[in-house]
mmCIF file of C-alpha atoms in Angstrom:
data_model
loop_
_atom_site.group_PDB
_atom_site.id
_atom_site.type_symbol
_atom_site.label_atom_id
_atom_site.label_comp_id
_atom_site.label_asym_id
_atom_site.label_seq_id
_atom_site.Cartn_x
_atom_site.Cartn_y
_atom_site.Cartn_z
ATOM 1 C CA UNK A 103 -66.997 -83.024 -15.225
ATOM 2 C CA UNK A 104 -68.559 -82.719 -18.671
ATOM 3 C CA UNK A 105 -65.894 -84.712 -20.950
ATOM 4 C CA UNK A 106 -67.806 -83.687 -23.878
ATOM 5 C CA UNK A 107 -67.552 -80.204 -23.757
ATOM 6 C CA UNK A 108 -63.874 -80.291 -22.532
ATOM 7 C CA UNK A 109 -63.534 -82.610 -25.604
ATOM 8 C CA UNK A 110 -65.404 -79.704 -27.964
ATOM 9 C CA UNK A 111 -63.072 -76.960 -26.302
ATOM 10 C CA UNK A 112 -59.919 -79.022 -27.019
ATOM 11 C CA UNK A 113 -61.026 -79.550 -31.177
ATOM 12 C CA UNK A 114 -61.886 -76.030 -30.791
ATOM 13 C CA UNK A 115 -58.399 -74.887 -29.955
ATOM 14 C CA UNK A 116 -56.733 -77.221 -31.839
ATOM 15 C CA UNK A 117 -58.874 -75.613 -35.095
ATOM 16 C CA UNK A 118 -57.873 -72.318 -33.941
ATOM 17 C CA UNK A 119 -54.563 -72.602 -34.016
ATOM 18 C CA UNK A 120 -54.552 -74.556 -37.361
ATOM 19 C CA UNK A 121 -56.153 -71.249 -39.107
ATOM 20 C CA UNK A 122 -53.684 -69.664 -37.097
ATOM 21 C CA UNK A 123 -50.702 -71.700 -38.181
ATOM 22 C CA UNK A 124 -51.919 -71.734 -42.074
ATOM 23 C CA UNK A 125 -52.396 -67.992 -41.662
ATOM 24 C CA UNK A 126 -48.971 -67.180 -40.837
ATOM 25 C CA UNK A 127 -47.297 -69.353 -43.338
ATOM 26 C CA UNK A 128 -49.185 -67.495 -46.226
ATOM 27 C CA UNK A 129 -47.804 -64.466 -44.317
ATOM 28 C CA UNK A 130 -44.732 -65.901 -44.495
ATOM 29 C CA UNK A 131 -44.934 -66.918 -48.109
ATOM 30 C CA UNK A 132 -46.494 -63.447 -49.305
ATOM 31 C CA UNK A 133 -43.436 -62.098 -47.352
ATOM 32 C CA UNK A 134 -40.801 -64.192 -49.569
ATOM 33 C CA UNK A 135 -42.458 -63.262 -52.677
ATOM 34 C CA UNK A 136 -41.931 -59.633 -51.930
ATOM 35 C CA UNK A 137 -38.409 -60.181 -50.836
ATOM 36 C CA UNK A 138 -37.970 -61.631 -54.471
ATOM 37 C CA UNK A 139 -40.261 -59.164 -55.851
ATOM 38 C CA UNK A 140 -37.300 -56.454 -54.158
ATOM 39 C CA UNK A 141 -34.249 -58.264 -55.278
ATOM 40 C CA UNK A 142 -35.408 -58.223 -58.729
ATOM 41 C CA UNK A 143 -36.186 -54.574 -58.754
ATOM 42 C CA UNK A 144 -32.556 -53.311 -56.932
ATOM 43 C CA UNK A 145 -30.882 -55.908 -59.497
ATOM 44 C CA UNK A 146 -32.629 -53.998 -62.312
ATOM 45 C CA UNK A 147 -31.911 -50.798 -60.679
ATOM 46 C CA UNK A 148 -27.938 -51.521 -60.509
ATOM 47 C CA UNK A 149 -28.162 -52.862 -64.132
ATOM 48 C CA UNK A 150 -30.044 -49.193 -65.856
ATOM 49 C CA UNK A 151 -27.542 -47.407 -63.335
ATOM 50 C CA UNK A 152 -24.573 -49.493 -64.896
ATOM 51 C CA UNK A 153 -25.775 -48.800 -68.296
ATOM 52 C CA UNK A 154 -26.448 -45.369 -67.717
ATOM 53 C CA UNK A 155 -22.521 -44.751 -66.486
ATOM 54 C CA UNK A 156 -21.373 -47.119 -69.398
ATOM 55 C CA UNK A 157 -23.188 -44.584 -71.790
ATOM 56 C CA UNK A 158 -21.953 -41.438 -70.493
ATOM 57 C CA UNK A 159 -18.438 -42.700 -70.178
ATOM 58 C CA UNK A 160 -18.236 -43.565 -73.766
ATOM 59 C CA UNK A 161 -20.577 -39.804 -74.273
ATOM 60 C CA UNK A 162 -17.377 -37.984 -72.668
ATOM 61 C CA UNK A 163 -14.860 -40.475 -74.869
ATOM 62 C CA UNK A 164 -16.739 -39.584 -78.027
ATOM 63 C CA UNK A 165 -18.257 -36.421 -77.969
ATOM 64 C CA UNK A 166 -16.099 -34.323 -75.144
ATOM 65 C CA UNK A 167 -12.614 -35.242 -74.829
ATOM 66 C CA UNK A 168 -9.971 -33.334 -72.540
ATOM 67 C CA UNK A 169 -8.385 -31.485 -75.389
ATOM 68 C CA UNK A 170 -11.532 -30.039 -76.764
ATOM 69 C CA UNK A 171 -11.785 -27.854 -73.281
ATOM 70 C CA UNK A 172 -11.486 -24.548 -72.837
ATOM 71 C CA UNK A 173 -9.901 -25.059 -69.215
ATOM 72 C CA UNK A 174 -7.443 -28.144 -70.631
ATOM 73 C CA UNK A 175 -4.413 -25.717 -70.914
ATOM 74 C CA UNK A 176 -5.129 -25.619 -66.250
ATOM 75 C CA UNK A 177 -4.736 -29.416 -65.855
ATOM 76 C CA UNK A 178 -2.745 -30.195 -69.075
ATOM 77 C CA UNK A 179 -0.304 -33.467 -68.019
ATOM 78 C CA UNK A 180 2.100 -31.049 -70.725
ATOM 79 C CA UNK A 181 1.851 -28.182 -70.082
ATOM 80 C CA UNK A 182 5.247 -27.949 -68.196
ATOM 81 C CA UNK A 183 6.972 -29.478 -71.270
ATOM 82 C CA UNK A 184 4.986 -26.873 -73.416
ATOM 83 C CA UNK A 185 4.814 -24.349 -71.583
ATOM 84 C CA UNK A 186 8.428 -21.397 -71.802
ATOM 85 C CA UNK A 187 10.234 -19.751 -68.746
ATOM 86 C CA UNK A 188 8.041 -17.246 -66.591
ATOM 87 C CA UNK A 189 11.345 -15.229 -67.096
ATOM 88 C CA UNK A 190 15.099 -15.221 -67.782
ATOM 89 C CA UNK A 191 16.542 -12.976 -66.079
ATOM 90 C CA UNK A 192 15.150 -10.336 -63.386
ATOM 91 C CA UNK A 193 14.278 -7.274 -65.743
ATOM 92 C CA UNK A 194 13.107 -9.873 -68.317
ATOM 93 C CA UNK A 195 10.290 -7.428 -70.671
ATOM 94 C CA UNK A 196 7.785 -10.329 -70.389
ATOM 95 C CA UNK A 197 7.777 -9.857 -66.469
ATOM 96 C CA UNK A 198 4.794 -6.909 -66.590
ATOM 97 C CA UNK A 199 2.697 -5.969 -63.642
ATOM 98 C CA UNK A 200 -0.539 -7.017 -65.407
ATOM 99 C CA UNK A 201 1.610 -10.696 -65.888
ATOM 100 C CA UNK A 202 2.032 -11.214 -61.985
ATOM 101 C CA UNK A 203 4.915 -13.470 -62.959
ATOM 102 C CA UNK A 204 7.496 -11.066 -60.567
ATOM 103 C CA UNK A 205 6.830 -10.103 -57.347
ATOM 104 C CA UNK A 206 8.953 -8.581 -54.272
ATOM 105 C CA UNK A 207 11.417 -11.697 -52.765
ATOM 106 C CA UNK A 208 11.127 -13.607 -55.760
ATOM 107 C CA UNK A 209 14.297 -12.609 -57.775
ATOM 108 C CA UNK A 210 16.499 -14.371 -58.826
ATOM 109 C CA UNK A 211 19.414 -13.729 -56.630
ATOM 110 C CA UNK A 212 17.199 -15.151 -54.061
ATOM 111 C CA UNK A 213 20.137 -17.388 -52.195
ATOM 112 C CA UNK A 214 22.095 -14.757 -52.443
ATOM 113 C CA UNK A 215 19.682 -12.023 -50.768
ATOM 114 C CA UNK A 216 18.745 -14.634 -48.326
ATOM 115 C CA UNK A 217 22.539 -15.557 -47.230
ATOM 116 C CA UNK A 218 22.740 -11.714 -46.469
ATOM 117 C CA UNK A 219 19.534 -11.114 -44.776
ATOM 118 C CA UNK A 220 20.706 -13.819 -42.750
ATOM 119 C CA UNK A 221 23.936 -12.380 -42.029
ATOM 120 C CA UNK A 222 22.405 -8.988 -41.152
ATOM 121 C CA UNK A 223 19.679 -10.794 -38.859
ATOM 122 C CA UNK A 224 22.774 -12.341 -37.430
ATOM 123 C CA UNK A 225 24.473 -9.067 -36.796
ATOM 124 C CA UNK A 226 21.841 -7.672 -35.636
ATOM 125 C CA UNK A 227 21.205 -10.473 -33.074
ATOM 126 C CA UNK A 228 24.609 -10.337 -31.942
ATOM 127 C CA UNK A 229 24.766 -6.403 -31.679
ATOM 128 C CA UNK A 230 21.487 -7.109 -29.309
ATOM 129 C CA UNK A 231 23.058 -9.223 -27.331
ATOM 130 C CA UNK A 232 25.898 -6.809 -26.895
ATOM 131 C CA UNK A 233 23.719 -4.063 -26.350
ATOM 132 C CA UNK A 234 21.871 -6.055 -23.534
ATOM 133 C CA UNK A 235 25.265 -7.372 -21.924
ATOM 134 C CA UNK A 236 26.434 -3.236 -22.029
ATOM 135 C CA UNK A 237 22.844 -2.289 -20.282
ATOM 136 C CA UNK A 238 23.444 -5.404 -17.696
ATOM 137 C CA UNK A 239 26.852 -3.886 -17.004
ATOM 138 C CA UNK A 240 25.914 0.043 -16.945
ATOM 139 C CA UNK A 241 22.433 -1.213 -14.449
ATOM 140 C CA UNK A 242 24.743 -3.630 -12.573
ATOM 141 C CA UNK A 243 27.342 -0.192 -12.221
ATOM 142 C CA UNK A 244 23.739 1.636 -11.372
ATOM 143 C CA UNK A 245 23.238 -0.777 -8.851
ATOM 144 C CA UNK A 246 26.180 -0.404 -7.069
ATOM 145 C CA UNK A 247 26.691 2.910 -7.491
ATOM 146 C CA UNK A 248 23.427 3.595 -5.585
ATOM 147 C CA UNK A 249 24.515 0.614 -3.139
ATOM 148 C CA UNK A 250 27.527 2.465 -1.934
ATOM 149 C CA UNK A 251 25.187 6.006 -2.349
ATOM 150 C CA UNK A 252 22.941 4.518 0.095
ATOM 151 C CA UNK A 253 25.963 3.105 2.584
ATOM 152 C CA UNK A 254 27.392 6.686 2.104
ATOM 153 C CA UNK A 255 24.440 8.690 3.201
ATOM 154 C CA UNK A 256 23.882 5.904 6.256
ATOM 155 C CA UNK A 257 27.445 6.626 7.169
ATOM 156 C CA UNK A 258 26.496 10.418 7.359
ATOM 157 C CA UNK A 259 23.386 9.831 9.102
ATOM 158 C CA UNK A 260 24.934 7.714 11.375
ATOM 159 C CA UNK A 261 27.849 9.938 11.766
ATOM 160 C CA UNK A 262 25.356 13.055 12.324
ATOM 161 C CA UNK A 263 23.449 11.351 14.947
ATOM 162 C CA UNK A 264 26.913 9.947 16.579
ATOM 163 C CA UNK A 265 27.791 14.113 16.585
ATOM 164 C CA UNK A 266 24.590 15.175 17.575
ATOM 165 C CA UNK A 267 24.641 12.493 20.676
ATOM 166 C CA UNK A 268 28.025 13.733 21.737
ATOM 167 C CA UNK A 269 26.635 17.577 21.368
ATOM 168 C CA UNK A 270 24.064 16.625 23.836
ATOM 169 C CA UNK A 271 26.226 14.734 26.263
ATOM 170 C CA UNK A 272 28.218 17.173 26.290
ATOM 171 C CA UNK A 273 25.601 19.951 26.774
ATOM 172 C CA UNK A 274 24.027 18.251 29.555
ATOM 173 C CA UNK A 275 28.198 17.227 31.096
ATOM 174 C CA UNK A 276 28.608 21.192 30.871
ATOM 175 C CA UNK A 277 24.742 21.910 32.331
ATOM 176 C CA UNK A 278 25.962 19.770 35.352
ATOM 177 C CA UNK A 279 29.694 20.996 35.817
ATOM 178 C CA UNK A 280 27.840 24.268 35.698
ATOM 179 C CA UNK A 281 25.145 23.552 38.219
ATOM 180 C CA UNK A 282 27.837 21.938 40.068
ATOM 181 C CA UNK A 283 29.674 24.869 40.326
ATOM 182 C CA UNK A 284 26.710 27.160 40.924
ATOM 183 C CA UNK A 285 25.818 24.619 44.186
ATOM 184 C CA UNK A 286 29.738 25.066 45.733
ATOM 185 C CA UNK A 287 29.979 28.584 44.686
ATOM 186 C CA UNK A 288 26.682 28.624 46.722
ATOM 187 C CA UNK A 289 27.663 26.426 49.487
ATOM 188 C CA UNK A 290 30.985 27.817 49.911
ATOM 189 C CA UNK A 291 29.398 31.394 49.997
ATOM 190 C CA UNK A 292 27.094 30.378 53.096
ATOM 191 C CA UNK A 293 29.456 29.299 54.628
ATOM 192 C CA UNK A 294 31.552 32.554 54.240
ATOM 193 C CA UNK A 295 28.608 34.375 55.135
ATOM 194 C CA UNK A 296 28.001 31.933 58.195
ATOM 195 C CA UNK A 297 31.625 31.901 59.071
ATOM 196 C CA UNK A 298 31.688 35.535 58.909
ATOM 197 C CA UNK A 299 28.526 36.601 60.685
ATOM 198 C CA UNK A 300 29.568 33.880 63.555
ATOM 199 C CA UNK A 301 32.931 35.548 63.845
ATOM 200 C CA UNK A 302 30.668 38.961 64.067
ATOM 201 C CA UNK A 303 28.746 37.493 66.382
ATOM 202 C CA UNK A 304 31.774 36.286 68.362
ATOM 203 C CA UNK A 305 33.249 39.458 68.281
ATOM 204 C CA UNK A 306 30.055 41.500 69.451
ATOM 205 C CA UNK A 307 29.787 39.000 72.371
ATOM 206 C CA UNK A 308 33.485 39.665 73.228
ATOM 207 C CA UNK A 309 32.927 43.007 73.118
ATOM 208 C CA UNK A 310 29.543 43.094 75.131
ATOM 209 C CA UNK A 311 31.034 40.478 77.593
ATOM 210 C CA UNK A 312 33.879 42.842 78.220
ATOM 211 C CA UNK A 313 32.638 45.911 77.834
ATOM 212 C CA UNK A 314 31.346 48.327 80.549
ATOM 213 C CA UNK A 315 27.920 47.378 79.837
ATOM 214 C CA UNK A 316 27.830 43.898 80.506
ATOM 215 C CA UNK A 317 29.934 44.402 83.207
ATOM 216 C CA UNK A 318 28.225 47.116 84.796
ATOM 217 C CA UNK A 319 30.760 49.744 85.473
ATOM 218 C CA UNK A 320 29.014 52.619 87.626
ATOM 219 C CA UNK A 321 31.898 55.053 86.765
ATOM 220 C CA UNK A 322 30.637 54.485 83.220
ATOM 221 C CA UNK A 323 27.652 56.234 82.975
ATOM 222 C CA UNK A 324 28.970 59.298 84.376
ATOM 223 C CA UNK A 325 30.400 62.230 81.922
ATOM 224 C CA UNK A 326 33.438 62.991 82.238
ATOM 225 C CA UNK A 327 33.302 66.781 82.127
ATOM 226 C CA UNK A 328 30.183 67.930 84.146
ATOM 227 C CA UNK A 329 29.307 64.716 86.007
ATOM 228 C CA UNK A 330 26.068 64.057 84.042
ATOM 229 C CA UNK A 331 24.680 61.041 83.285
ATOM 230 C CA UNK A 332 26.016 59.591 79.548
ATOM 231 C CA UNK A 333 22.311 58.059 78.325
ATOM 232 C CA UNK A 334 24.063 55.633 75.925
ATOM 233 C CA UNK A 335 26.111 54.041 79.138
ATOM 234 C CA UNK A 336 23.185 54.257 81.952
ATOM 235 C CA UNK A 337 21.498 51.493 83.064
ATOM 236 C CA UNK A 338 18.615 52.708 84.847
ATOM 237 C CA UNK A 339 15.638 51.540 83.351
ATOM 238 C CA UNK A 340 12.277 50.603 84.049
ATOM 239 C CA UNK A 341 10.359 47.642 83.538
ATOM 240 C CA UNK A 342 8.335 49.376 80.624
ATOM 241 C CA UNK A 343 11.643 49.839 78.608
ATOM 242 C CA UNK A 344 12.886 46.732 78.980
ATOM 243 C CA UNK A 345 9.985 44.906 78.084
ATOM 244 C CA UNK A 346 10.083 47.029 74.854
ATOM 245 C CA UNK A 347 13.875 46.166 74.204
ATOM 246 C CA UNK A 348 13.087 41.944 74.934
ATOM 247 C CA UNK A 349 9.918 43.105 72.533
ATOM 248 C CA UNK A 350 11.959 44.385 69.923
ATOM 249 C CA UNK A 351 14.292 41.605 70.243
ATOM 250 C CA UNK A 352 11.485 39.368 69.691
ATOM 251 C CA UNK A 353 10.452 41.125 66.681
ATOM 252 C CA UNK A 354 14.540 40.748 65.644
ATOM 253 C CA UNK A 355 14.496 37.309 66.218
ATOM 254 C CA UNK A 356 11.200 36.789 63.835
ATOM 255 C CA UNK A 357 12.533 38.640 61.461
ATOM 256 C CA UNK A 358 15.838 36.552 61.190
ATOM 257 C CA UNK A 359 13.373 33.818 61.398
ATOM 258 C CA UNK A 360 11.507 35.520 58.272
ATOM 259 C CA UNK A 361 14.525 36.008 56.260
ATOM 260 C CA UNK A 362 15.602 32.486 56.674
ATOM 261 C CA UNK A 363 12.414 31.206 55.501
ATOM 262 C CA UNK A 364 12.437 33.250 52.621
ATOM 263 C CA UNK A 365 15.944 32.142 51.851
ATOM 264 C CA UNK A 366 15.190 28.246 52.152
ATOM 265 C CA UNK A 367 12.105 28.919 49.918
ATOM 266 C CA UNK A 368 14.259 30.787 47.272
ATOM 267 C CA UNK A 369 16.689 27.471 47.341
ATOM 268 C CA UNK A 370 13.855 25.130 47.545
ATOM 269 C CA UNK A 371 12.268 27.267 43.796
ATOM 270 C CA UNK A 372 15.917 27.223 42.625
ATOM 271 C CA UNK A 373 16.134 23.659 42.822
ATOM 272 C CA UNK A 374 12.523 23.138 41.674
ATOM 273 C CA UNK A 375 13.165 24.962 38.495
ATOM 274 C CA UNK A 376 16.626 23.282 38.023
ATOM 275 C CA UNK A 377 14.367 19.680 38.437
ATOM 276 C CA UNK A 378 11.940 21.036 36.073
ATOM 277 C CA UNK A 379 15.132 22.053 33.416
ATOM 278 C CA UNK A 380 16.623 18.994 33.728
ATOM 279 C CA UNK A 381 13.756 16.761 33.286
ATOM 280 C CA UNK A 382 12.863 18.961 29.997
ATOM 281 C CA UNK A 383 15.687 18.402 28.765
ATOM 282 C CA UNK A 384 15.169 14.937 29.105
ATOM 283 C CA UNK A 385 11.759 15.251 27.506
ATOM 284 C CA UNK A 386 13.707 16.821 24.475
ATOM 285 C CA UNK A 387 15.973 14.422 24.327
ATOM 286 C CA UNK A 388 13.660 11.765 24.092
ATOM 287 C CA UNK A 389 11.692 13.354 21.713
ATOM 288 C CA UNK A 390 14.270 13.697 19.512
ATOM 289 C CA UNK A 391 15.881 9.786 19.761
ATOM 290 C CA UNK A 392 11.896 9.292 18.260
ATOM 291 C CA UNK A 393 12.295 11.839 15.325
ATOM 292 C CA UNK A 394 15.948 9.959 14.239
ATOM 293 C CA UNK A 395 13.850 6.224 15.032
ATOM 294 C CA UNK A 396 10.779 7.696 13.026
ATOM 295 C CA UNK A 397 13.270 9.381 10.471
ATOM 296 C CA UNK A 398 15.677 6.185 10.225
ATOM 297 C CA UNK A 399 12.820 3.812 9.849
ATOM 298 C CA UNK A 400 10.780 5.799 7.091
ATOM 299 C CA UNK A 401 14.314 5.650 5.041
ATOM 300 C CA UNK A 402 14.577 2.033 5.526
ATOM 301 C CA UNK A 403 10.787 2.063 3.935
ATOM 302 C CA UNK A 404 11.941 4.189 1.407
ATOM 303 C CA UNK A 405 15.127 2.002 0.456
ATOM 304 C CA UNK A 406 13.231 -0.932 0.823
ATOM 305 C CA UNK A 407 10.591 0.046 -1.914
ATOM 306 C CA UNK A 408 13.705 1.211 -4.287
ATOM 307 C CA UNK A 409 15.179 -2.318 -4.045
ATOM 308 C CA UNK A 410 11.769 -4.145 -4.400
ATOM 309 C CA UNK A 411 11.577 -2.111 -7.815
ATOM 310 C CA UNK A 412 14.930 -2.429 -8.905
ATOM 311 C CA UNK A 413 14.542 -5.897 -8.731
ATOM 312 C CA UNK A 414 11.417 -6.454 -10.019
ATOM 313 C CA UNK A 415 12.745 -4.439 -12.862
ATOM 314 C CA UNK A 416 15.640 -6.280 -13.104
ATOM 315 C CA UNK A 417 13.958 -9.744 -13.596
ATOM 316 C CA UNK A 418 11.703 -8.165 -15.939
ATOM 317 C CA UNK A 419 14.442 -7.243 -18.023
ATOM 318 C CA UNK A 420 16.160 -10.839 -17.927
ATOM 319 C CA UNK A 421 13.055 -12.432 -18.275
ATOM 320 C CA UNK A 422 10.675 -10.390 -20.630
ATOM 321 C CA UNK A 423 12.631 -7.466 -22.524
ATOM 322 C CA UNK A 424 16.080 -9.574 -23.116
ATOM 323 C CA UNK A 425 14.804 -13.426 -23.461
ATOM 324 C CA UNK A 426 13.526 -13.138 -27.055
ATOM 325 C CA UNK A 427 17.360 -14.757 -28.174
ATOM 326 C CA UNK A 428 16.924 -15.786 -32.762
ATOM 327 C CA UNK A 429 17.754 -19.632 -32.555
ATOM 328 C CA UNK A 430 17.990 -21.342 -36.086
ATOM 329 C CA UNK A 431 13.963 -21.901 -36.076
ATOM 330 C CA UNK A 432 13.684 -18.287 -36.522
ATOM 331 C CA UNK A 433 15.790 -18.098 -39.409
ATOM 332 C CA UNK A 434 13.809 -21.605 -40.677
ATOM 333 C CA UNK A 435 10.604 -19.820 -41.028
ATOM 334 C CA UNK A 436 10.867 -17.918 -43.983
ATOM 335 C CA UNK A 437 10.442 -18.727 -47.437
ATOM 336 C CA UNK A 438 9.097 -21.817 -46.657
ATOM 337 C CA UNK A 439 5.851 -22.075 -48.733
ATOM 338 C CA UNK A 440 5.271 -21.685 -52.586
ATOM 339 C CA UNK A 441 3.228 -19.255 -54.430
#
């Protein structure tokens, strides 16, 4: 290690920071001196300001006093005590318009004006209020006037449809009594007509059965008067004619057969179309239970949107139109300022 220059370094440094040291304390001392160098100056600055405000103070007491102002008579401590009425009395001569000094509300029966505007205000307040208590009684009368208007026409309604049920029940009791009767009227008429074309047929047997015919008389095919043969009683035919009598018994028998089934078909269409009636009128029927529904329920829409406005109108009446009520604030708020 070389001591020596470690030993120059060292004095080195140590004569560095002595210029350093010696360089900030004449900083520091240059700094004081202008610090004093300031304090002097504001000190001499306050004192020409002081003098300055001492010489125009006694300037104003010398030279321009209050009462040499034009605008003195403004903001004259006297002027009250100097100064005469604005007026005496309210048609006072002095009161022009050019003056200003009277204007409207400012009379001099002022109290007394005010005590009776107040009493009007009252009146007038109180003849609201009884004019909103009479239209709260003439809507509430409104109200149910149309209440029992609207249970009056559902009583018709619901006497109509009551009357217009018991219409068609008893349509439809009379449409079966008379379809009723029509069927035994019917029925009891076959059986007439069966009763009596049985006893017909009865009889004819009877009479065939017993009658020369059947019984094949020979004696009665013979005339009487000149021994000839009576056609209608002989019985002496060939095969040929009574194959044509079983034919046209055959074609008898068909047509009975025919006629039957033209009978059962006209009952069978008779009862088809009475099916058909009835279940139209059943079709009408229910057609028109939906009209009174569809009717009944657009009336309940319709009386439903009445009350919604009537009451909406109703609260906007005791809440907007009839809530502005005078307390004594209102009747505090005027004349409460000074020209």
């Amino acid at each position: 290690v070389d001591k020596d220059a470690l030993d120059a370094q060292v004095k080195e440094r140590k004569i560095q920071e002595a210029a350093e040291k010696a360089l900030h304390e004449k900083f520091a001392n240059e700094m004081k001196r202008n610090d004093r160098l300031l304090c002097l100056l504001e000190e001499r600055q306050k004192n020409e300001i002081r003098d300055v405000n001492k010489a125009l103070k006694e300037f104003y007491k010398n030279c321009q006093r209050p009462e040499s102002r034009r605008d003195f008579d403004l903001y004259d401590p006297q002027a009250l005590k100097k100064d005469r009425p604005a007026r005496v009395s309210d048609d006072d001569p002095r009161c022009t318009v050019s003056g200003m000094q009277k204007f409207m509300g400012e009379d001099l029966n002022y109290k007394q004006r005010m005590k009776f505007q107040q009493e009007q205000l009252r009146e007038w307040s109180l003849q609201q209020q009884r004019d909103w208590k009479t239209a709260l009684a003439d809507q509430k009368l409104a109200d149910d006037l149309y209440d029992k208007f609207r249970v009056e026409i559902d009583r018709k309604l619901m006497e109509q449809q009551r009357k217009e049920e018991e219409s068609k029940r008893a349509v439809c009791t009379a449409t079966k009594d008379f379809n009723r009767i029509q069927a035994a009227e019917l029925a009891h008429k076959k059986e007439l007509e069966k009763s009596q074309t049985l006893k017909d047929n009865m009889d004819e047997i009877t009479f065939l059965l017993r009658g020369d015919f059947l019984t094949e008389n020979p004696d009665q095919a013979i005339s009487p008067l000149d021994h000839r043969v009576l056609v209608n009683r002989w019985k002496g035919m060939n095969q040929d004619q009574l194959m044509a009598i079983r034919h046209e018994q055959k074609e008898q028998a068909l047509e009975n057969l025919r006629l039957k089934e033209q009978e059962r078909r006209r009952e069978a269409e008779w009862d088809r179309q009475r099916l058909q009636a009835a279940r139209a009128q059943l079709l009408l029927e229910r057609d028109r239970q939906r009209q009174n529904r569809e009717r009944r329920r657009d009336l309940d829409y319709v009386n439903a949107e009445l009350s919604q406005e009537q009451k909406a109108k109703n609260i906007y009446l005791k809440e907007e139109e009839y809530s502005n009520i005078p307390t004594a604030q209102f009747y505090a708020q005027f004349n409460t300022t000074t020209r």
